[in-house]
mmCIF file of C-alpha atoms and ligand atoms in Angstrom:
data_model
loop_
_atom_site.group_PDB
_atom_site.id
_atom_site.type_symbol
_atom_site.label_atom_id
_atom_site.label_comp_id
_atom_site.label_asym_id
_atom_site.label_seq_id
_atom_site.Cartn_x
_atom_site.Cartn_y
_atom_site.Cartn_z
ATOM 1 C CA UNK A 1 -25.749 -17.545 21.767
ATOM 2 C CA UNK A 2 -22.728 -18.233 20.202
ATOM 3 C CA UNK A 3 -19.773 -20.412 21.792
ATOM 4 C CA UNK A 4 -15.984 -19.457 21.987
ATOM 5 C CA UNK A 5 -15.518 -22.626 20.118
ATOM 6 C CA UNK A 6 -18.155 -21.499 17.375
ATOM 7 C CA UNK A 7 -16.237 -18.551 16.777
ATOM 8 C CA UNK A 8 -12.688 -19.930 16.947
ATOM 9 C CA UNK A 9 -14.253 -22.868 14.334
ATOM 10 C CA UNK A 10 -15.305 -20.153 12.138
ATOM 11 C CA UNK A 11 -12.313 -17.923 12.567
ATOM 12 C CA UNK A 12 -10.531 -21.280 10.951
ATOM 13 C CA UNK A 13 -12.828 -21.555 8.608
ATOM 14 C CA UNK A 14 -11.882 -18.366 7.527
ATOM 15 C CA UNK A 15 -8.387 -18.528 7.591
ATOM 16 C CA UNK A 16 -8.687 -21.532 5.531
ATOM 17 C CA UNK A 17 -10.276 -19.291 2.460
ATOM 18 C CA UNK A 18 -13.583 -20.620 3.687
ATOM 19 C CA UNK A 19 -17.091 -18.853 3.735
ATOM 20 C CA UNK A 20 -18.986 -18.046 7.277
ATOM 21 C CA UNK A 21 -22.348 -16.499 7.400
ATOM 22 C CA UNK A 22 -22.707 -14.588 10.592
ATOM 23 C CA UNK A 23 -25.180 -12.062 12.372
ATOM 24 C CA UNK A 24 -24.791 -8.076 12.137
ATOM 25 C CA UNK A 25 -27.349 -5.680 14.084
ATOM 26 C CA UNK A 26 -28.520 -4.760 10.086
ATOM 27 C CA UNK A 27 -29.082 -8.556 8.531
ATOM 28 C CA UNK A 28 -26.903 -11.611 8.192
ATOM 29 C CA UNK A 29 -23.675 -11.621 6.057
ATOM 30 C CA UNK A 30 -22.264 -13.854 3.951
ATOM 31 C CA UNK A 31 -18.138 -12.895 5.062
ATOM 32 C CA UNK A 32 -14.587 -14.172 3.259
ATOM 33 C CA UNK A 33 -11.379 -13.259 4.384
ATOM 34 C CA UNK A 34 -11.079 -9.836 2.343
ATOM 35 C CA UNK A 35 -7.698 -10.324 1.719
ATOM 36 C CA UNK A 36 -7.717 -13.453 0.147
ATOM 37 C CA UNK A 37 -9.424 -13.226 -3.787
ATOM 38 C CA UNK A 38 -10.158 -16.942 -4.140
ATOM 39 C CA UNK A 39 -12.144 -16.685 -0.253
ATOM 40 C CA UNK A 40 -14.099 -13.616 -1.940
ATOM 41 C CA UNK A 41 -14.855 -15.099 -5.283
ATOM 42 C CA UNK A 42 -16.567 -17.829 -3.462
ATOM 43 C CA UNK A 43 -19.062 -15.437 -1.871
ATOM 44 C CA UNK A 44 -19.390 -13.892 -5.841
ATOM 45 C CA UNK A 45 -20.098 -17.720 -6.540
ATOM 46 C CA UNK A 46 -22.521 -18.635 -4.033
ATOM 47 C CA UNK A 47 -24.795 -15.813 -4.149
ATOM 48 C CA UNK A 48 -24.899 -15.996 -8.018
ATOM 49 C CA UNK A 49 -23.699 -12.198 -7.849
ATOM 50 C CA UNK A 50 -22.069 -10.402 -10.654
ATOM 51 C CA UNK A 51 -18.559 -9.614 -10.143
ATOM 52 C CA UNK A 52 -18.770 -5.579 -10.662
ATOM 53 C CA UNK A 53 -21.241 -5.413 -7.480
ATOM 54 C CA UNK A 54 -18.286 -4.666 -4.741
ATOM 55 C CA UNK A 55 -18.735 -5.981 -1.244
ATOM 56 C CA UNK A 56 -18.303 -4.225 1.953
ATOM 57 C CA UNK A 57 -15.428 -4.684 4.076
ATOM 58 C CA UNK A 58 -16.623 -5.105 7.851
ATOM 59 C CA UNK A 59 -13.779 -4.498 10.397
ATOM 60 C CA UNK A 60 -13.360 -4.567 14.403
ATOM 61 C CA UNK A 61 -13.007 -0.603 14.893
ATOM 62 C CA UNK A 62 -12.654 2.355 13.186
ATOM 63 C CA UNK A 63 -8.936 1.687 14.202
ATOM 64 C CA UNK A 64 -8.507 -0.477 11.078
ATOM 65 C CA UNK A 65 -9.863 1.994 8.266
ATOM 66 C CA UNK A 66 -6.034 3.116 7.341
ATOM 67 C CA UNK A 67 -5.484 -1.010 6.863
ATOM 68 C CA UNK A 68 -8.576 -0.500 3.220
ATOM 69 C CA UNK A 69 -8.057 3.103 2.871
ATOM 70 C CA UNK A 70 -5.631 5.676 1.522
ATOM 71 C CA UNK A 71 -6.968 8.645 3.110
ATOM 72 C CA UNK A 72 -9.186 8.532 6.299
ATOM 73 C CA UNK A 73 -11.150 12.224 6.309
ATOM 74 C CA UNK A 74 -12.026 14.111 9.637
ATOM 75 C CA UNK A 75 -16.042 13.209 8.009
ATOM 76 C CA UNK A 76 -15.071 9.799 8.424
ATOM 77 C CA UNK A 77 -13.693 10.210 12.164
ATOM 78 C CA UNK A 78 -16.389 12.167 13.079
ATOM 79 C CA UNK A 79 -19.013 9.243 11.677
ATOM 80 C CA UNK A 80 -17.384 6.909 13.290
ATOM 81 C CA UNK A 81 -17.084 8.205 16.799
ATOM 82 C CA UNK A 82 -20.605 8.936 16.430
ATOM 83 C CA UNK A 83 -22.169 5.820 14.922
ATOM 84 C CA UNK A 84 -19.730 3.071 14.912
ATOM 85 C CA UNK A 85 -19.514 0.424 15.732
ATOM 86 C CA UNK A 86 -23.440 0.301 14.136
ATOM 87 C CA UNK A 87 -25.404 0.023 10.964
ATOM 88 C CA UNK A 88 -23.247 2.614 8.789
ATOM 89 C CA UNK A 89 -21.344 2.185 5.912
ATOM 90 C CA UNK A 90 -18.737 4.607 4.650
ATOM 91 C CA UNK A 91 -17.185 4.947 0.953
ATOM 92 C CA UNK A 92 -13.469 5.676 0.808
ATOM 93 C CA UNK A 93 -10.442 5.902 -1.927
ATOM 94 C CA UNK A 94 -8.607 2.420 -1.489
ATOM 95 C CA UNK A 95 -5.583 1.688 -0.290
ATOM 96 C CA UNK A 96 -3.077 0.497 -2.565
ATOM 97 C CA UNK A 97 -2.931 -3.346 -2.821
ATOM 98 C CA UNK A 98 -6.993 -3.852 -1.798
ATOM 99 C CA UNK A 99 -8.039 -6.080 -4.412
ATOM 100 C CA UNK A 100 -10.274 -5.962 -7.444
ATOM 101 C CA UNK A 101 -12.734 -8.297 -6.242
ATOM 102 C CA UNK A 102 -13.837 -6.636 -3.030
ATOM 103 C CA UNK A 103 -14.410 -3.626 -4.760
ATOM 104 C CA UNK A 104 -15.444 -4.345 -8.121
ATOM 105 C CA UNK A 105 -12.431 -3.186 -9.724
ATOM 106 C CA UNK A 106 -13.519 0.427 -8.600
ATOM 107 C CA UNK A 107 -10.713 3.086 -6.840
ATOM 108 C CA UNK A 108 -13.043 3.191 -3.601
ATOM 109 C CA UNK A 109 -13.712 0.814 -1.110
ATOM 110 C CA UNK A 110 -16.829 0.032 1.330
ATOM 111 C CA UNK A 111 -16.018 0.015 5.030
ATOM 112 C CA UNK A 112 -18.281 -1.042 7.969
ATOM 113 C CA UNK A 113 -17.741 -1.665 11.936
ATOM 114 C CA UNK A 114 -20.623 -3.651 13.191
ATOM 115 C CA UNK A 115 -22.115 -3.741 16.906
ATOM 116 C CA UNK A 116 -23.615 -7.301 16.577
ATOM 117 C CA UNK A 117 -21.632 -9.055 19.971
ATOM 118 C CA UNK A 118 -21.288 -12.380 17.525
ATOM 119 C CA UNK A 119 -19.915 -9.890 14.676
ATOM 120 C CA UNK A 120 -17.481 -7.746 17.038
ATOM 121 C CA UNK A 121 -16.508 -11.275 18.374
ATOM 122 C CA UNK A 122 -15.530 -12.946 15.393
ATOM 123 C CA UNK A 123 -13.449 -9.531 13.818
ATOM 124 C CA UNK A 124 -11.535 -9.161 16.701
ATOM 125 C CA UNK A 125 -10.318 -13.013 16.506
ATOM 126 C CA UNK A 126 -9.970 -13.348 13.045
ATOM 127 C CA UNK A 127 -8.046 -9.957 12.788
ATOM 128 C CA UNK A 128 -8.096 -9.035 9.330
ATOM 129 C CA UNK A 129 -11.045 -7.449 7.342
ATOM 130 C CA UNK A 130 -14.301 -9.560 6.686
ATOM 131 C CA UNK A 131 -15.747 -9.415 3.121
ATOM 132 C CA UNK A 132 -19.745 -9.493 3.474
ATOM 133 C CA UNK A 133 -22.694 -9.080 1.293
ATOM 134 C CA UNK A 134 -25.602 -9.994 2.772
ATOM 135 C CA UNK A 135 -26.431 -13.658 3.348
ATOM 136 C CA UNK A 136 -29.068 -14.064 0.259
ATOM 137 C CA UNK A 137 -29.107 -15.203 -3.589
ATOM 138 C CA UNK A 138 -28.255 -12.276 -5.654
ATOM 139 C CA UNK A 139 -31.481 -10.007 -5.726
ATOM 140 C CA UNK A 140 -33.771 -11.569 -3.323
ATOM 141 C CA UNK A 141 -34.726 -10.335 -0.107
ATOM 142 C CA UNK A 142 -31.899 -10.000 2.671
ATOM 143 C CA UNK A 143 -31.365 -12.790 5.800
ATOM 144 C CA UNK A 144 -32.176 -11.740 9.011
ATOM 145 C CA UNK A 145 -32.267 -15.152 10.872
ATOM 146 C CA UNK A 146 -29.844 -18.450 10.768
ATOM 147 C CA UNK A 147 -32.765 -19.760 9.328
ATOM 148 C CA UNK A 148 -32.756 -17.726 6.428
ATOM 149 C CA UNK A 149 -29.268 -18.277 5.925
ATOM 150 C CA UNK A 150 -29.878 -21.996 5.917
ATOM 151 C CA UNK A 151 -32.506 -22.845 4.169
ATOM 152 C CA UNK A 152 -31.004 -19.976 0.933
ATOM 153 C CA UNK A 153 -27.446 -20.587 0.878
ATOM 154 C CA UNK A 154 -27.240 -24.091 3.923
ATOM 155 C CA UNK A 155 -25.076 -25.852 0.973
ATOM 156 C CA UNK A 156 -22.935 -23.696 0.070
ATOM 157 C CA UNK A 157 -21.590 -22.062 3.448
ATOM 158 C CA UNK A 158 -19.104 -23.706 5.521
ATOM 159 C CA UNK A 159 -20.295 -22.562 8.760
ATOM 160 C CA UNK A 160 -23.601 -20.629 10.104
ATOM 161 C CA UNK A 161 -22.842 -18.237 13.447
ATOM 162 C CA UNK A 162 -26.441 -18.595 14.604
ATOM 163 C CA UNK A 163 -27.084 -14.707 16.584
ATOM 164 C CA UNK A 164 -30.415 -14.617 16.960
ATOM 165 C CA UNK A 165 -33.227 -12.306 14.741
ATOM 166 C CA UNK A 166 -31.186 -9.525 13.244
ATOM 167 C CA UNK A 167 -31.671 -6.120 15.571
ATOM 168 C CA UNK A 168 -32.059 -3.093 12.555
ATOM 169 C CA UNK A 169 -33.600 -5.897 10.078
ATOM 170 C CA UNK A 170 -32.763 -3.681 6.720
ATOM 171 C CA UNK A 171 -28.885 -3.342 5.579
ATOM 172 C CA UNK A 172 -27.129 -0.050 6.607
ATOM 173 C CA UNK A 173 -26.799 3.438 5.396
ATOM 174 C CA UNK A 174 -24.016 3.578 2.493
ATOM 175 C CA UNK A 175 -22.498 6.737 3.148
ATOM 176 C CA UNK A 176 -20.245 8.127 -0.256
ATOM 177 C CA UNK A 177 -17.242 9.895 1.615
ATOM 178 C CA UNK A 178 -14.985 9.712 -1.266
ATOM 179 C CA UNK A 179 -15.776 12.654 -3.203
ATOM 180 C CA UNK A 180 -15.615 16.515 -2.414
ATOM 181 C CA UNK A 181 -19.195 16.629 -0.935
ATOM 182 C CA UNK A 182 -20.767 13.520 1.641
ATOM 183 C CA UNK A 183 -23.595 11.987 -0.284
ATOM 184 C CA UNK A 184 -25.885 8.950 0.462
ATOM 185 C CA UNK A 185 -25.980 6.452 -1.787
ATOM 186 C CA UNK A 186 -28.464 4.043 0.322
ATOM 187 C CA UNK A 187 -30.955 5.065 3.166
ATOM 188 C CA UNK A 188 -30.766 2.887 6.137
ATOM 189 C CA UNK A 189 -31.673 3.108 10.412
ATOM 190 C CA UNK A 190 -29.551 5.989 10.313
ATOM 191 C CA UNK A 191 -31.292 8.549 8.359
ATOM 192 C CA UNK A 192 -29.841 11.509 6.548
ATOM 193 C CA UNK A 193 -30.815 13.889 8.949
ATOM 194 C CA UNK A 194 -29.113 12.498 11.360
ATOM 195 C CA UNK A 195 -25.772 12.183 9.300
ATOM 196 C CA UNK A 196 -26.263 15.960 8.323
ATOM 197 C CA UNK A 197 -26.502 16.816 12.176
ATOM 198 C CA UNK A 198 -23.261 15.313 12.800
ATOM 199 C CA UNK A 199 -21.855 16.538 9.845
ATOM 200 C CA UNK A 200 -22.607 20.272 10.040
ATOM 201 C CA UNK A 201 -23.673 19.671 7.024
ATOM 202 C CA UNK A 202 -26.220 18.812 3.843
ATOM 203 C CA UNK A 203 -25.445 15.895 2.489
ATOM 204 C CA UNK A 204 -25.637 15.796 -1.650
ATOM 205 C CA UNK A 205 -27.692 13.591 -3.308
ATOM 206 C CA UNK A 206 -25.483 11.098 -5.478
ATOM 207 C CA UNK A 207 -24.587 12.421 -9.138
ATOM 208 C CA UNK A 208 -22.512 11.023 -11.909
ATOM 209 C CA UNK A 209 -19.349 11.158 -10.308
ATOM 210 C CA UNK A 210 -20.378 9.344 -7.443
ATOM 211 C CA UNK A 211 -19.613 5.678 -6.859
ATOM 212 C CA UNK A 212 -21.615 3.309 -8.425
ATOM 213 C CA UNK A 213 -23.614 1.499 -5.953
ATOM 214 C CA UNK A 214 -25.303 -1.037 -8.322
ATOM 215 C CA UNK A 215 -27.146 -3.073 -5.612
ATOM 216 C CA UNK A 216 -28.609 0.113 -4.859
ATOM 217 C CA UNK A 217 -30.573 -0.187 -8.112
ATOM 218 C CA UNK A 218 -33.770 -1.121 -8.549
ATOM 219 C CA UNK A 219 -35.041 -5.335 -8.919
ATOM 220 C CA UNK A 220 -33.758 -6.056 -5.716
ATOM 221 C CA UNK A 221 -35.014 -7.122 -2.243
ATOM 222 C CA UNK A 222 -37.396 -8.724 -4.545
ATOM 223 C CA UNK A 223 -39.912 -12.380 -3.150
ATOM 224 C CA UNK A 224 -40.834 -14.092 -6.075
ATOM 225 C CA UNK A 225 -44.254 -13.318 -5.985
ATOM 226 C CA UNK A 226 -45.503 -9.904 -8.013
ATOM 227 C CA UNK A 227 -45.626 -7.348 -5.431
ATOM 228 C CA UNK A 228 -47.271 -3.627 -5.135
ATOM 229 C CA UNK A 229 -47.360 -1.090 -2.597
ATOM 230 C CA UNK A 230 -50.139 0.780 -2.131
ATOM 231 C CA UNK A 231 -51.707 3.578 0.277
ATOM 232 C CA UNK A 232 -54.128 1.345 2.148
ATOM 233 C CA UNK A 233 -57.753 2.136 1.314
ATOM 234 C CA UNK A 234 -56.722 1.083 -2.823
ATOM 235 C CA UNK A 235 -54.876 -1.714 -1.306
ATOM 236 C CA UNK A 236 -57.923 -3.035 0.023
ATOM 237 C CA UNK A 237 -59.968 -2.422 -2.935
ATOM 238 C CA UNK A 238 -57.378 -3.884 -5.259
ATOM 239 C CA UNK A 239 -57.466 -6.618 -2.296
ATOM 240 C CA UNK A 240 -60.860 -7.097 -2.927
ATOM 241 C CA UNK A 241 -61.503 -7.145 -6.555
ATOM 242 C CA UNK A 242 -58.511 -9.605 -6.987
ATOM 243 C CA UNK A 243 -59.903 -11.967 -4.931
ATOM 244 C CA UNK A 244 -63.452 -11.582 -6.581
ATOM 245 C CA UNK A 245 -61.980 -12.720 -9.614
ATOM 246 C CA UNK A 246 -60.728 -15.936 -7.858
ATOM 247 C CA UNK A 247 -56.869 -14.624 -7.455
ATOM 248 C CA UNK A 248 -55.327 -15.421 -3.878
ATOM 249 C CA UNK A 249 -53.652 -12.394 -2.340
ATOM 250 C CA UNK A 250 -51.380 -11.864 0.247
ATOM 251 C CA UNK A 251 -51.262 -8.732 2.521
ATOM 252 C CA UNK A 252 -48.392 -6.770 4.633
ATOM 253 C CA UNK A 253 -50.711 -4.235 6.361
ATOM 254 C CA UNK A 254 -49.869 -1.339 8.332
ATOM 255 C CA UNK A 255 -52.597 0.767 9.805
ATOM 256 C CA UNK A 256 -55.404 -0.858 7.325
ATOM 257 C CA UNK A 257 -57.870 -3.254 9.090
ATOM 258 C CA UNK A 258 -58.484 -6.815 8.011
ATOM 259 C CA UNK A 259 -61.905 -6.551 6.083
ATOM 260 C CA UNK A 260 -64.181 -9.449 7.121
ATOM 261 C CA UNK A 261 -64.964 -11.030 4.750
ATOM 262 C CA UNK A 262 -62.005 -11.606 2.479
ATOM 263 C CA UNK A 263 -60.053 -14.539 2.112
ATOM 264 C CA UNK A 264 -56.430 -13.340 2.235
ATOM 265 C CA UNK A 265 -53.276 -13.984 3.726
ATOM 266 C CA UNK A 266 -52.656 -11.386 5.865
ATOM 267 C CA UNK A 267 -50.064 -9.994 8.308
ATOM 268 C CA UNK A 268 -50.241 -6.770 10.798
ATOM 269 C CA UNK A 269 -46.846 -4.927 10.758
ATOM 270 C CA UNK A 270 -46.091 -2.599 13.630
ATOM 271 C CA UNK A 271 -47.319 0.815 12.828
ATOM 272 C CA UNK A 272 -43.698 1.816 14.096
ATOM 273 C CA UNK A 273 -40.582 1.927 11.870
ATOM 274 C CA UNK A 274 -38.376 0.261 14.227
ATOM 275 C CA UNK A 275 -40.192 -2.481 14.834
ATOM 276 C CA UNK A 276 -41.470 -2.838 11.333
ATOM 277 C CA UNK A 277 -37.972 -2.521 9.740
ATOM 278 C CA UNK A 278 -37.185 -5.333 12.176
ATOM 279 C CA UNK A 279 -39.853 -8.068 10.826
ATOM 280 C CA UNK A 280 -39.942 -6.997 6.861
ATOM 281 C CA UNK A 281 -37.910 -8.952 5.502
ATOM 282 C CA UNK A 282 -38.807 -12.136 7.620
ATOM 283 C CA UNK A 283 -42.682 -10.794 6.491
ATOM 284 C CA UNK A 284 -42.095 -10.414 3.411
ATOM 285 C CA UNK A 285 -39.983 -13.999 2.971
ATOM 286 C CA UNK A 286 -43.753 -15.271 4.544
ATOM 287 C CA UNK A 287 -46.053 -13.781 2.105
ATOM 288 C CA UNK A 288 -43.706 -15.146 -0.412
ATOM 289 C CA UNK A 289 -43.765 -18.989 0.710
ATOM 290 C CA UNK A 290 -47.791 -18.756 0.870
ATOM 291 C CA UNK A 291 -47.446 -18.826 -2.981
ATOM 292 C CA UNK A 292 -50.091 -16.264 -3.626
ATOM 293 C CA UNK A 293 -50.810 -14.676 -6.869
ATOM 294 C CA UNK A 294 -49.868 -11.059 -5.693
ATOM 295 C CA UNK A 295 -48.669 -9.423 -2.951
ATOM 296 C CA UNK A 296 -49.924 -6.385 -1.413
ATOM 297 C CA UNK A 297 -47.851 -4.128 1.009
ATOM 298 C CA UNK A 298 -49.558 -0.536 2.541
ATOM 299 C CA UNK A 299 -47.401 2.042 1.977
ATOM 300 C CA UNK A 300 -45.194 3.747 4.362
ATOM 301 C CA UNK A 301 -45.804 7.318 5.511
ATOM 302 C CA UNK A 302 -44.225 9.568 4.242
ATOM 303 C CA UNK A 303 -41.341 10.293 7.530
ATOM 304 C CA UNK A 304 -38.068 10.075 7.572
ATOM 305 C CA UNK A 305 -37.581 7.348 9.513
ATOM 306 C CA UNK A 306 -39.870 5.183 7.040
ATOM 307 C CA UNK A 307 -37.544 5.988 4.633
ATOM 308 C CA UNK A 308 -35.313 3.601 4.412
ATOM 309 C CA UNK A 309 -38.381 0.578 4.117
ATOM 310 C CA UNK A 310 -39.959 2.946 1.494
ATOM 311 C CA UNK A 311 -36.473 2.151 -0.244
ATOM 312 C CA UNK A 312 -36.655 -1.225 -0.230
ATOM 313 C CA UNK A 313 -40.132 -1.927 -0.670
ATOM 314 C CA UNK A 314 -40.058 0.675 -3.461
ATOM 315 C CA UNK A 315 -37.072 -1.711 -5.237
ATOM 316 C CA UNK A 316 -38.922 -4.980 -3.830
ATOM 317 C CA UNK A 317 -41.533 -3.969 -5.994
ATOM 318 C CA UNK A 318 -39.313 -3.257 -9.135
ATOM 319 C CA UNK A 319 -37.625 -6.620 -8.709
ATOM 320 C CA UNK A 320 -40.848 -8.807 -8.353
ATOM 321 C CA UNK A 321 -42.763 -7.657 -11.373
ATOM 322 C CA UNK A 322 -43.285 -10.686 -13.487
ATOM 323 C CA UNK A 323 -41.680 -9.446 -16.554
ATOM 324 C CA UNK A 324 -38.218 -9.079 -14.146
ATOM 325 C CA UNK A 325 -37.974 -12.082 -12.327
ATOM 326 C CA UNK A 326 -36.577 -14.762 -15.058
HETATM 327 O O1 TXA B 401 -26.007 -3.947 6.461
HETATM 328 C C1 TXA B 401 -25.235 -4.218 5.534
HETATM 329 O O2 TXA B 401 -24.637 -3.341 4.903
HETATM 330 C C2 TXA B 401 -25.041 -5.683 5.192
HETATM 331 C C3 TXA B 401 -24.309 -6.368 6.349
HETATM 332 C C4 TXA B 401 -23.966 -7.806 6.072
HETATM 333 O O3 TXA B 401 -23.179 -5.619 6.684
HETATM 334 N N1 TXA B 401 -24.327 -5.848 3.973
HETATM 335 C C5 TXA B 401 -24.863 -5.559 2.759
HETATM 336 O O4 TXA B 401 -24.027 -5.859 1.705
HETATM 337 O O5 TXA B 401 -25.972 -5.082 2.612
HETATM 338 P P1 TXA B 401 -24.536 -5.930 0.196
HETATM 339 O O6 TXA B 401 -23.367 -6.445 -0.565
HETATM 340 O O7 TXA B 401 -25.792 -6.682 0.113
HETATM 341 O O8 TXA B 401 -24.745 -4.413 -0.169
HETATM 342 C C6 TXA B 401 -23.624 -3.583 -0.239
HETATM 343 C C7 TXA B 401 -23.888 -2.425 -1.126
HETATM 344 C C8 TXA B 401 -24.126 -2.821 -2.564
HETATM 345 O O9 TXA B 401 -25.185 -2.016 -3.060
HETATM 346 C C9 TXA B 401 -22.812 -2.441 -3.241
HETATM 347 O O10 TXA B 401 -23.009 -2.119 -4.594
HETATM 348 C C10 TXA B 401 -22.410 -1.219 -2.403
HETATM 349 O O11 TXA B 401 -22.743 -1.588 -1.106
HETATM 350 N N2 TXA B 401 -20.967 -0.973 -2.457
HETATM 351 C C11 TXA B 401 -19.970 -1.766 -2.014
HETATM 352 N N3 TXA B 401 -18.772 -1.220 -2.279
HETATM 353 C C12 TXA B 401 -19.001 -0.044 -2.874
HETATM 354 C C13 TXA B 401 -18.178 0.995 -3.401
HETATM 355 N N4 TXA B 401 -16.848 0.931 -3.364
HETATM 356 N N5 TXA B 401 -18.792 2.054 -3.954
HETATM 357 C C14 TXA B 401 -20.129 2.139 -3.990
HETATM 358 N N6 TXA B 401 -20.961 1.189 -3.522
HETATM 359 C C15 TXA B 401 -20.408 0.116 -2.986
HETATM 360 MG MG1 MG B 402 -27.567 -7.340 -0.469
#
């Protein structure tokens, strides 16, 4: 775990308009003092990320919202009391003097209170709000390990806050609380239903006027090698015939069985979205390194709690089709 020193180092680091990757409970983020614009253009720079993608703003407790935004609604109190600190994000109007950067220049802001001990830790210290996009190159699949962090963005980080395997595994729910109805603009752990029963209320499904979330669009959460989902018995005959015609494939099975006598690269995911949410990305960053020609994931049922991994395997997908990945 991490030190007092570690965090007081990074805390410095920090202060100094530096760059710290650090744990959440959702994946690792790649934080800059949110108050300083040349600290957050570095974290535009190092993960090669255009600059009208805003960045969420993690803080210690719900406490600090009125510091990032203008107007704090009861939704927002209620969320947090409920959820927070944990893997939900909320969209709010911006307060005045929040920066372009952070929010990609648009009149509402991202807001997050994470339970990670090494996260909570290092916000309380520092203070001040903690700019953080997840730890990865712009488009490619999220960190959930040090390791990750490391070996995708080692050089250019100042310092790594090793916290173990991330706990959730897939980045949190983005909650749009800016406009006159709650609407959710990316699925995470927390599922709808759950927001909606602590609401009182249906949540509406984003429109025109909502905020743009563009890393919500598809070609992201992408490996480098072509990948498909599929319901498992075509996933085994696609399987199959690719390797017939001498193509090496690489499997992320769910409830499918190996077949016998196929040469593949193959890994069993729990059958149980928890647990399966929690390895995916670290899977999926697996298949990818075993340079195969194609990867093959069984699809998730069709429940609500699979929902959020149908998301990003369903944009993982998008993003790794040959044509898309120059
Ligand atoms: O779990 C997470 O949310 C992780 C950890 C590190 O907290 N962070 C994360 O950040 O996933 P990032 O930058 O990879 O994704 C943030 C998403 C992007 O899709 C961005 O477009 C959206 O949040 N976003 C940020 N500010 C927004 C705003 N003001 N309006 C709409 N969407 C916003
Ligand atoms: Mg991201």
């Amino acid at each position: 775990m991490t030190s007092d020193k570690e965090i007081e180092h990074a805390v410095a680091v920090l202060r100094a308009g530096g760059l710290v990757a650090f744990p959440t409970e959702t994946v690792y983020g790649l934080g800059a003092d949110a108050s300083n614009p040349d600290a957050v253009s570095k974290v535009f720079a190092a993960k090669g990320r255009p600059h009208d993608h805003p960045l969420i703003v993690h803080v210690a407790d719900a406490a600090r919202l009125a510091d990032w935004a203008r107007a704090v609604p009861e939704a927002a109190r209620t969320l947090a009391r409920r959820f927070w600190p944990g893997p939900l994000t909320v969209i709010l109007k911006r307060a005045a003097g929040v920066g372009d950067l952070v929010t990609g220049g648009q009149d509402t802001i991202a807001l997050r209170v994470p339970s990670h001990p090494v996260a909570q830790a290092l916000l309380r210290q520092f203070g001040g709000g903690i700019a953080a996009p997840s730890a990865n190159r712009f488009g490619r699949v999220s960190a959930t390990t040090a390791a990750h962090v490391r070996s995708e963005l080692g050089a250019e980080v100042d310092c790594i806050l090793d916290g173990g395997a991330a706990d959730v595994g897939i980045e949190s729910t983005i909650l749009d609380l800016s406009g006159a109805q709650p609407s959710l603009l990316r699925p995470g752990a927390i599922t709808a239903r759950q927001l909606e029963a602590a609401l009182g209320r249906p949540l509406a499904p984003p429109d025109a006027n909502s905020p743009r979330a563009p890393g919500t669009l598809a070609r992201h959460y992408a490996p480098r090698t072509p990948l498909r989902v599929l319901e498992g018995g075509l996933m085994l005959e696609l399987a199959a015939s690719l390797a017939r015609q001498g193509k090496r494939v690489a499997v992320l099975a769910r409830s499918a069985s190996r077949p016998l006598q196929a040469d593949v690269r193959w890994i069993a995911a729990a059958d149980d979205a928890k647990a399966y949410a929690h390895d995916l990305y670290a899977n999926l960053r697996e298949l990818d390194a075993a340079k195969c020609d194609m990867i093959l994931v069984e699809a998730p049922p069709p429940a609500a709690d699979w929902a959020a991994i149908g998301d990003r395997l369903a944009r993982a997908a998008a993003g790794a089709a040959p044509a898309e990945t120059t």
